[in-house]
Short mmCIF file of C-alpha atoms in Angstrom, two decimals:
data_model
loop_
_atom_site.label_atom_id
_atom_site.label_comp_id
_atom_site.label_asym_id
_atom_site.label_seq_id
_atom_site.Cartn_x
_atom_site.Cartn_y
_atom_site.Cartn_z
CA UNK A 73 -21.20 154.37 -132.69
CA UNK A 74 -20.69 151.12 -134.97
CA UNK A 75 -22.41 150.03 -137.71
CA UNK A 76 -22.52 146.26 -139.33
CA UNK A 77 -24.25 146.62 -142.60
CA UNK A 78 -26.86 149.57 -142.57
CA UNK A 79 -30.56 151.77 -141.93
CA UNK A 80 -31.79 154.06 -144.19
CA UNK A 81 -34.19 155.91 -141.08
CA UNK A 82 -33.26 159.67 -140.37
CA UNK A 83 -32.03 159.73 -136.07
CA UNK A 84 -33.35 162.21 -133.48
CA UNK A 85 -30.62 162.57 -130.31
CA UNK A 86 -32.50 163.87 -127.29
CA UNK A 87 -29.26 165.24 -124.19
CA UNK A 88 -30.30 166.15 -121.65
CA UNK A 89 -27.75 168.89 -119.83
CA UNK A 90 -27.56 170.45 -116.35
CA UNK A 91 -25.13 173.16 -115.29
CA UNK A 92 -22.33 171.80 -113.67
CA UNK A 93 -4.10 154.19 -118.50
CA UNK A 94 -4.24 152.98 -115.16
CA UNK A 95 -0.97 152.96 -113.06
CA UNK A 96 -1.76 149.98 -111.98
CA UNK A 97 -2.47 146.95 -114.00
CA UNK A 98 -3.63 144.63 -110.85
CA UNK A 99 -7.00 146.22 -109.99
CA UNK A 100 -7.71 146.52 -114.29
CA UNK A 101 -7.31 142.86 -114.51
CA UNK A 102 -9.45 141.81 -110.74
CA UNK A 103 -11.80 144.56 -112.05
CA UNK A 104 -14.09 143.80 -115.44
CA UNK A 105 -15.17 147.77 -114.86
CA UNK A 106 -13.50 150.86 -114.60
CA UNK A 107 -13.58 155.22 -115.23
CA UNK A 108 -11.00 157.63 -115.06
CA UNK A 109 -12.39 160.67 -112.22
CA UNK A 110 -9.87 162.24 -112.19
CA UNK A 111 -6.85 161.93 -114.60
CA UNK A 112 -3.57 161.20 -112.67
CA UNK A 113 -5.03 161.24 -109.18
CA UNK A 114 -8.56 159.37 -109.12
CA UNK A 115 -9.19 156.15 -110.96
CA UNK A 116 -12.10 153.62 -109.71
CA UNK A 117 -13.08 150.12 -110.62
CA UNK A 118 -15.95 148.08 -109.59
CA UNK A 119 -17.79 144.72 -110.10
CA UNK A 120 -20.98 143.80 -109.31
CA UNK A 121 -23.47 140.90 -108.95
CA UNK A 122 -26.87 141.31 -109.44
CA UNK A 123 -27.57 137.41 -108.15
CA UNK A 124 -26.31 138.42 -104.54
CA UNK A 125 -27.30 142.23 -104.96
CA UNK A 126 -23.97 143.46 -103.97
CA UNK A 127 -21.38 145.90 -105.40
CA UNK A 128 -17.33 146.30 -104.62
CA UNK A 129 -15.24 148.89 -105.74
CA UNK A 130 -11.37 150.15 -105.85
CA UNK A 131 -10.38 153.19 -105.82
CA UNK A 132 -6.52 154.14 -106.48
CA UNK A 133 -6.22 158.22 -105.32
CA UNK A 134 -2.55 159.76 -105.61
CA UNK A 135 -2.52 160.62 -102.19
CA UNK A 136 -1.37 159.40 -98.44
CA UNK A 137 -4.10 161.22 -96.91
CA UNK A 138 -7.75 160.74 -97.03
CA UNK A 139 -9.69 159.49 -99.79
CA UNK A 140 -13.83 160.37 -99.70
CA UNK A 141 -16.15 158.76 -102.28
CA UNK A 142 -19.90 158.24 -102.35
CA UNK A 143 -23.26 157.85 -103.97
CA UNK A 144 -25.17 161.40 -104.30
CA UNK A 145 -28.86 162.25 -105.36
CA UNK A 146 -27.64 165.25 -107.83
CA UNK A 147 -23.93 165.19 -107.96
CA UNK A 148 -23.56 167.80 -105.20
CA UNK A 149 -22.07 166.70 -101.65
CA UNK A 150 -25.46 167.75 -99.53
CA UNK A 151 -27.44 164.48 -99.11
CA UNK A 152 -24.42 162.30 -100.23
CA UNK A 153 -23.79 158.66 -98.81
CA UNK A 154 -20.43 158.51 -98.96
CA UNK A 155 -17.21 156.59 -97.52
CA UNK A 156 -13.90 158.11 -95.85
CA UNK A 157 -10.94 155.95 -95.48
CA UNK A 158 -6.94 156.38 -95.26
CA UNK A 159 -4.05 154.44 -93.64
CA UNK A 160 -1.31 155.72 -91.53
CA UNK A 161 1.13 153.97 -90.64
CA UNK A 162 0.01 150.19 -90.46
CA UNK A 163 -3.58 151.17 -89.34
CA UNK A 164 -6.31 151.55 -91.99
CA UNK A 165 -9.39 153.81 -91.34
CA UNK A 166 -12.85 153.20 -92.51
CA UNK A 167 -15.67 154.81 -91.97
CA UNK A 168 -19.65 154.69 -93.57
CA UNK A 169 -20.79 158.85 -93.62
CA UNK A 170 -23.34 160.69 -94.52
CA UNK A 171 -23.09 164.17 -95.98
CA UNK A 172 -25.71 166.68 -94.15
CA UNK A 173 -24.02 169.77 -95.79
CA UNK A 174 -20.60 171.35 -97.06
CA UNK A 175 -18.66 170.15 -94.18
CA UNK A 176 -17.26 166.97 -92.63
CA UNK A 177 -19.54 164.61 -92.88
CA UNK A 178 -20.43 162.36 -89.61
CA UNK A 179 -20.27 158.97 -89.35
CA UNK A 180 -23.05 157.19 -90.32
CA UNK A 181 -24.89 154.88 -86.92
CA UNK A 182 -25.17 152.27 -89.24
CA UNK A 183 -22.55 151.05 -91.10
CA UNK A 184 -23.28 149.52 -94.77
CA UNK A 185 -20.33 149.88 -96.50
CA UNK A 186 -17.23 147.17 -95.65
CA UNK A 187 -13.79 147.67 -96.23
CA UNK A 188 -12.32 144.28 -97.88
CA UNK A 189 -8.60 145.76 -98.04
CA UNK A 190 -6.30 149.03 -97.80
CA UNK A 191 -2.63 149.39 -99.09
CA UNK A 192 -0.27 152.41 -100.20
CA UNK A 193 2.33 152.28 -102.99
CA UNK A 194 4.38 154.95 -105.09
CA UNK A 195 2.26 157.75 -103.29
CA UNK A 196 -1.25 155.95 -103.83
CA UNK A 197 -3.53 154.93 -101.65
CA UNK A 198 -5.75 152.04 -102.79
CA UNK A 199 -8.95 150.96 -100.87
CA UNK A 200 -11.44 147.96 -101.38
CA UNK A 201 -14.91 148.13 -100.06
CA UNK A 202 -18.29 146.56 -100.86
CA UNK A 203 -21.70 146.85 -100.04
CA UNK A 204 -25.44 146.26 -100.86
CA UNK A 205 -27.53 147.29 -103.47
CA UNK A 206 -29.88 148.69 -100.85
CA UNK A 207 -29.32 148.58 -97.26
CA UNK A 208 -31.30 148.25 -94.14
CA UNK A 209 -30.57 151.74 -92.87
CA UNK A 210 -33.15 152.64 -90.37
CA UNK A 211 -32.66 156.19 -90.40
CA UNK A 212 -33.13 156.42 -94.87
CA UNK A 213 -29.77 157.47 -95.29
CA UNK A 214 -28.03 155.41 -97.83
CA UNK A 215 -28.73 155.53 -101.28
CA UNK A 216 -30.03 152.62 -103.18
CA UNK A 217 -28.15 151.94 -106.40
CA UNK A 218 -29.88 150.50 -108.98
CA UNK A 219 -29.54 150.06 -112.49
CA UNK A 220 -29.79 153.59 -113.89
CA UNK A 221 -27.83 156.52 -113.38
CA UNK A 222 -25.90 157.17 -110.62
CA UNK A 223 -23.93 160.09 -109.24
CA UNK A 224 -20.95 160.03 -107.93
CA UNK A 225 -18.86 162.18 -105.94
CA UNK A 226 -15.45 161.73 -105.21
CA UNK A 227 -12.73 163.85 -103.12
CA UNK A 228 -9.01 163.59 -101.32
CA UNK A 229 -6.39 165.28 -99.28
CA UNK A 230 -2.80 165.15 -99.36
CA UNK A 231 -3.27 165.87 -95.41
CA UNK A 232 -4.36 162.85 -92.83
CA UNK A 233 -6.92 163.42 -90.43
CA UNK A 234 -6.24 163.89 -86.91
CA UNK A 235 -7.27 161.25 -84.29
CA UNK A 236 -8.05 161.60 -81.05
CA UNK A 237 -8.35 158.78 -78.82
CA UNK A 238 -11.45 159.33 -76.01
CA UNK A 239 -12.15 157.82 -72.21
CA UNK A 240 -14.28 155.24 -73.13
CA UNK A 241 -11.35 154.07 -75.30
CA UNK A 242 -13.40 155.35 -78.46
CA UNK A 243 -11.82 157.48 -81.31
CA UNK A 244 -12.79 160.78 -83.02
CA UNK A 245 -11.72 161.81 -86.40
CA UNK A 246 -10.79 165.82 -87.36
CA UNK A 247 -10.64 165.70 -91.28
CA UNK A 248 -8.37 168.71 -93.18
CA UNK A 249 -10.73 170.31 -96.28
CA UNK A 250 -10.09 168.42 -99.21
CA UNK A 251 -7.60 168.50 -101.95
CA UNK A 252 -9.60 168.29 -104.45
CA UNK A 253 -13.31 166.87 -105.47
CA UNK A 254 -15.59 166.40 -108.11
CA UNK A 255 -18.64 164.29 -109.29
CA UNK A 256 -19.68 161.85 -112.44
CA UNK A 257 -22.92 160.30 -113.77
CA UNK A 258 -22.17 156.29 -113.85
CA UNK A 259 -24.53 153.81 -114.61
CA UNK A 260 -22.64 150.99 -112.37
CA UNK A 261 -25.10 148.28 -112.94
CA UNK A 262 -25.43 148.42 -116.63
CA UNK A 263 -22.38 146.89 -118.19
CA UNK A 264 -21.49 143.52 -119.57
CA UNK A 265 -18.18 141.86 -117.88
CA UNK A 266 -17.49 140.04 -121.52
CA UNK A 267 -18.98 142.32 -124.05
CA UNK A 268 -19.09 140.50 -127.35
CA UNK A 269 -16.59 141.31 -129.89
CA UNK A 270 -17.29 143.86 -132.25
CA UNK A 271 -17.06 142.52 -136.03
CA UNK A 272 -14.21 142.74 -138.37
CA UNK A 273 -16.30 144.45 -140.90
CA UNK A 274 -18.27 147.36 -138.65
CA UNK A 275 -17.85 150.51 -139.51
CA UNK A 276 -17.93 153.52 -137.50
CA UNK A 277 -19.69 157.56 -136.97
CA UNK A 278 -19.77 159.84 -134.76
CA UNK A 279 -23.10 162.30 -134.42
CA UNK A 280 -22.05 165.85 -132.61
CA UNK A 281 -23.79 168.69 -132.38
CA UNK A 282 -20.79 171.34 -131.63
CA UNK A 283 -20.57 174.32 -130.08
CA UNK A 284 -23.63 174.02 -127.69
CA UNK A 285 -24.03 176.83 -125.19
CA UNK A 286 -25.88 175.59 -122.07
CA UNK A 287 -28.61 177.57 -121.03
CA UNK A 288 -28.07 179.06 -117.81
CA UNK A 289 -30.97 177.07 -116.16
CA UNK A 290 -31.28 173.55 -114.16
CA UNK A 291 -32.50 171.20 -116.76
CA UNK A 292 -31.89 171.62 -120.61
CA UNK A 293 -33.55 168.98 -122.97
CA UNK A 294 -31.53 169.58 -126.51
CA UNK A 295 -32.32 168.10 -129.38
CA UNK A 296 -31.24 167.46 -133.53
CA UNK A 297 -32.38 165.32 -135.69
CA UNK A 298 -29.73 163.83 -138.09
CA UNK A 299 -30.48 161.74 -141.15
CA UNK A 300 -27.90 158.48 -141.55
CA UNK A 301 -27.67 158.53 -145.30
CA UNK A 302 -25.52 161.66 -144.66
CA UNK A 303 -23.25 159.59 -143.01
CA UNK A 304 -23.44 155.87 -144.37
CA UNK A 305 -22.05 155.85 -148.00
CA UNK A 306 -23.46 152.85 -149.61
CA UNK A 307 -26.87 151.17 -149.21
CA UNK A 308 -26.10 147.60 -150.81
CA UNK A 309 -27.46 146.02 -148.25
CA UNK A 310 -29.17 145.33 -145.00
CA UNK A 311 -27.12 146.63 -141.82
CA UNK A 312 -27.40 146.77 -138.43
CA UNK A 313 -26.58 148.96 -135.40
CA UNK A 314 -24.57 146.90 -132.81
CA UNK A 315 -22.97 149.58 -130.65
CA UNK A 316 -23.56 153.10 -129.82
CA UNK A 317 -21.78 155.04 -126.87
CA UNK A 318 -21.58 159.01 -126.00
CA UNK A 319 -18.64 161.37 -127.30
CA UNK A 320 -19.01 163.80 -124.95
CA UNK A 321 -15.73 166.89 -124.81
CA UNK A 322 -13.81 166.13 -121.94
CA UNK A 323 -14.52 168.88 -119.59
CA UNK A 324 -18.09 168.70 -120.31
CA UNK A 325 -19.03 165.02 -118.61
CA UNK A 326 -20.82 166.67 -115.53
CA UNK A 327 -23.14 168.83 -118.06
CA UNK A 328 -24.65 165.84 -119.70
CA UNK A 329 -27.49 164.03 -117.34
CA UNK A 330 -28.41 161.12 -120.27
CA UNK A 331 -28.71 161.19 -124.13
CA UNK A 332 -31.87 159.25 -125.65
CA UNK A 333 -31.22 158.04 -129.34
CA UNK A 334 -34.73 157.51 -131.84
CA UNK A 335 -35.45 155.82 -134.95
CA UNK A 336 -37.54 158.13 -136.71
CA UNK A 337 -39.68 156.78 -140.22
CA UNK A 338 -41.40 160.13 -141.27
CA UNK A 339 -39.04 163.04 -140.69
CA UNK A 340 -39.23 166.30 -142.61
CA UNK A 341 -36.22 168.50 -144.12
CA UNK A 342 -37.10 170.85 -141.91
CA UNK A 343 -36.65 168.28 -138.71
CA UNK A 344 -32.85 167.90 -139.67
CA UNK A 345 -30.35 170.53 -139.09
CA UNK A 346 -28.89 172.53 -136.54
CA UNK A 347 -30.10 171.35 -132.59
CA UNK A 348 -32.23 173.22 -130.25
CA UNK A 349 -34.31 173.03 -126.92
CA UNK A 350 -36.86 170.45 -127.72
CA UNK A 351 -38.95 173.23 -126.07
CA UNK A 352 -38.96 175.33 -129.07
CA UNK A 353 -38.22 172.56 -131.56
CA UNK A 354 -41.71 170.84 -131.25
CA UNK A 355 -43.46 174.11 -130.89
CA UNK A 356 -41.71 175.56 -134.03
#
């Protein structure tokens, strides 16, 4: 969070929580956006425009096997519209899925997302791919990204899939279980490509509310109200918030769904303090 000049307001943070460098400079500078999935193995990077509706991404996996990623209604691999790619030898393979359960997803009859490029290097595999913001799929299975929240899922194997080549001079695929896999809450249509600079003069705070044990339920709405004079030291003059962004404990990025921030002009003593359920907050 940065601060030029200041507020005087108390803040209420509403989380919600459910259960749950690059090593290569050439896709950070093609790429105005990028995450870290998984550090050391999983890195993606994407760019967008919202004139043409479409979306391409990168992904660089540290692997020479197969590399899965996807779109997902709830983080979980059931219902997932996801991509499956590798390269062996000089042939690339591409291939537009859709995940019915915990198994190998099949290949989607419609295919809506394009690779643009595949190539392997110091034990990565990179792939380029693109597609629409929503796609003509007949039979409702790709997911529409928009901008707001999405989930991703990601996954790899150090092991290449086996193909088999058919009569009708067709192929099929045999894929080993995954390596490894995981999932993250992006919101891939919300960012700037040239964010203005920050001024010389902001200053900075972070709000936590530590030690939070998540309920063991789906949905968790916590919140704490915090008042800023605790935190800003001087009230000379007129300031303004110009940046705020989660601090979230690594580890803990699949808990957190989204985080609401509120300007609040009539809070009582009793409103600040330690954080709850909102649940039992407003009813207290």
């Amino acid at each position: 969070n940065l601060l030029k000049k200041e507020m005087k307001l108390p803040l209420l943070l509403l989380a919600c929580l459910t259960p749950v460098c690059f090593s290569d400079n050439h896709l950070a500078e093609k790429y105005p956006f990028s995450t870290t999935l998984h550090e050391g193995y999983y890195y993606l990077y994407w760019n967008f425009s919202s004139t043409d509706e479409t979306i391409q991404f990168a992904v660089r996996v540290k692997t020479t096997g197969w590399v899965g990623f996807g779109i997902s209604p709830n983080g979980q691999m059931p219902g997932s519209d996801v991509i499956i790619g590798w390269i062996d030898g000089r042939k690339s393979y591409f291939n537009d899925r859709y995940a019915l359960g915990r198994y190998e997803p099949p290949i989607d009859n419609m295919q809506d997302w394009f690779l643009i490029s595949a190539r392997q290097d110091d034990g990565y595999t990179e792939l380029e791919f693109s597609r629409n913001f929503t796609t003509c799929d007949n039979e409702s299975r790709d997911i529409d990204i928009l901008a707001d929240t999405s989930r991703i899922v990601y996954s790899w194997s150090d092991e290449l899939p086996t193909v088999t080549q058919n009569s009708d001079r067709s192929e099929t695929y045999t894929l080993r279980q995954h390596q490894d896999q995981g999932s993250a809450s992006i919101n891939l249509l919300g960012g700037l490509p040239n964010p203005p600079q920050i001024p010389s003069d902001a200053k900075s705070f972070t709000v936590k509310d530590e030690n939070v044990a998540v309920p063991d339920k789906d949905t968790t709405y916590w919140c704490k109200g915090v008042r800023l004079s605790d935190i800003i030291d001087s009230y000379d003059e007129v300031k303004y918030i110009v940046k705020f962004s989660p601090s979230i404990t690594p580890g803990s990025e699949a808990y957190v769904h989204h985080i609401l921030v509120y300007i609040c002009d009539e809070f009582e003593e009793s409103d600040l303090g330690p954080g709850g359920e909102c649940s039992d907050i407003n009813n207290g």
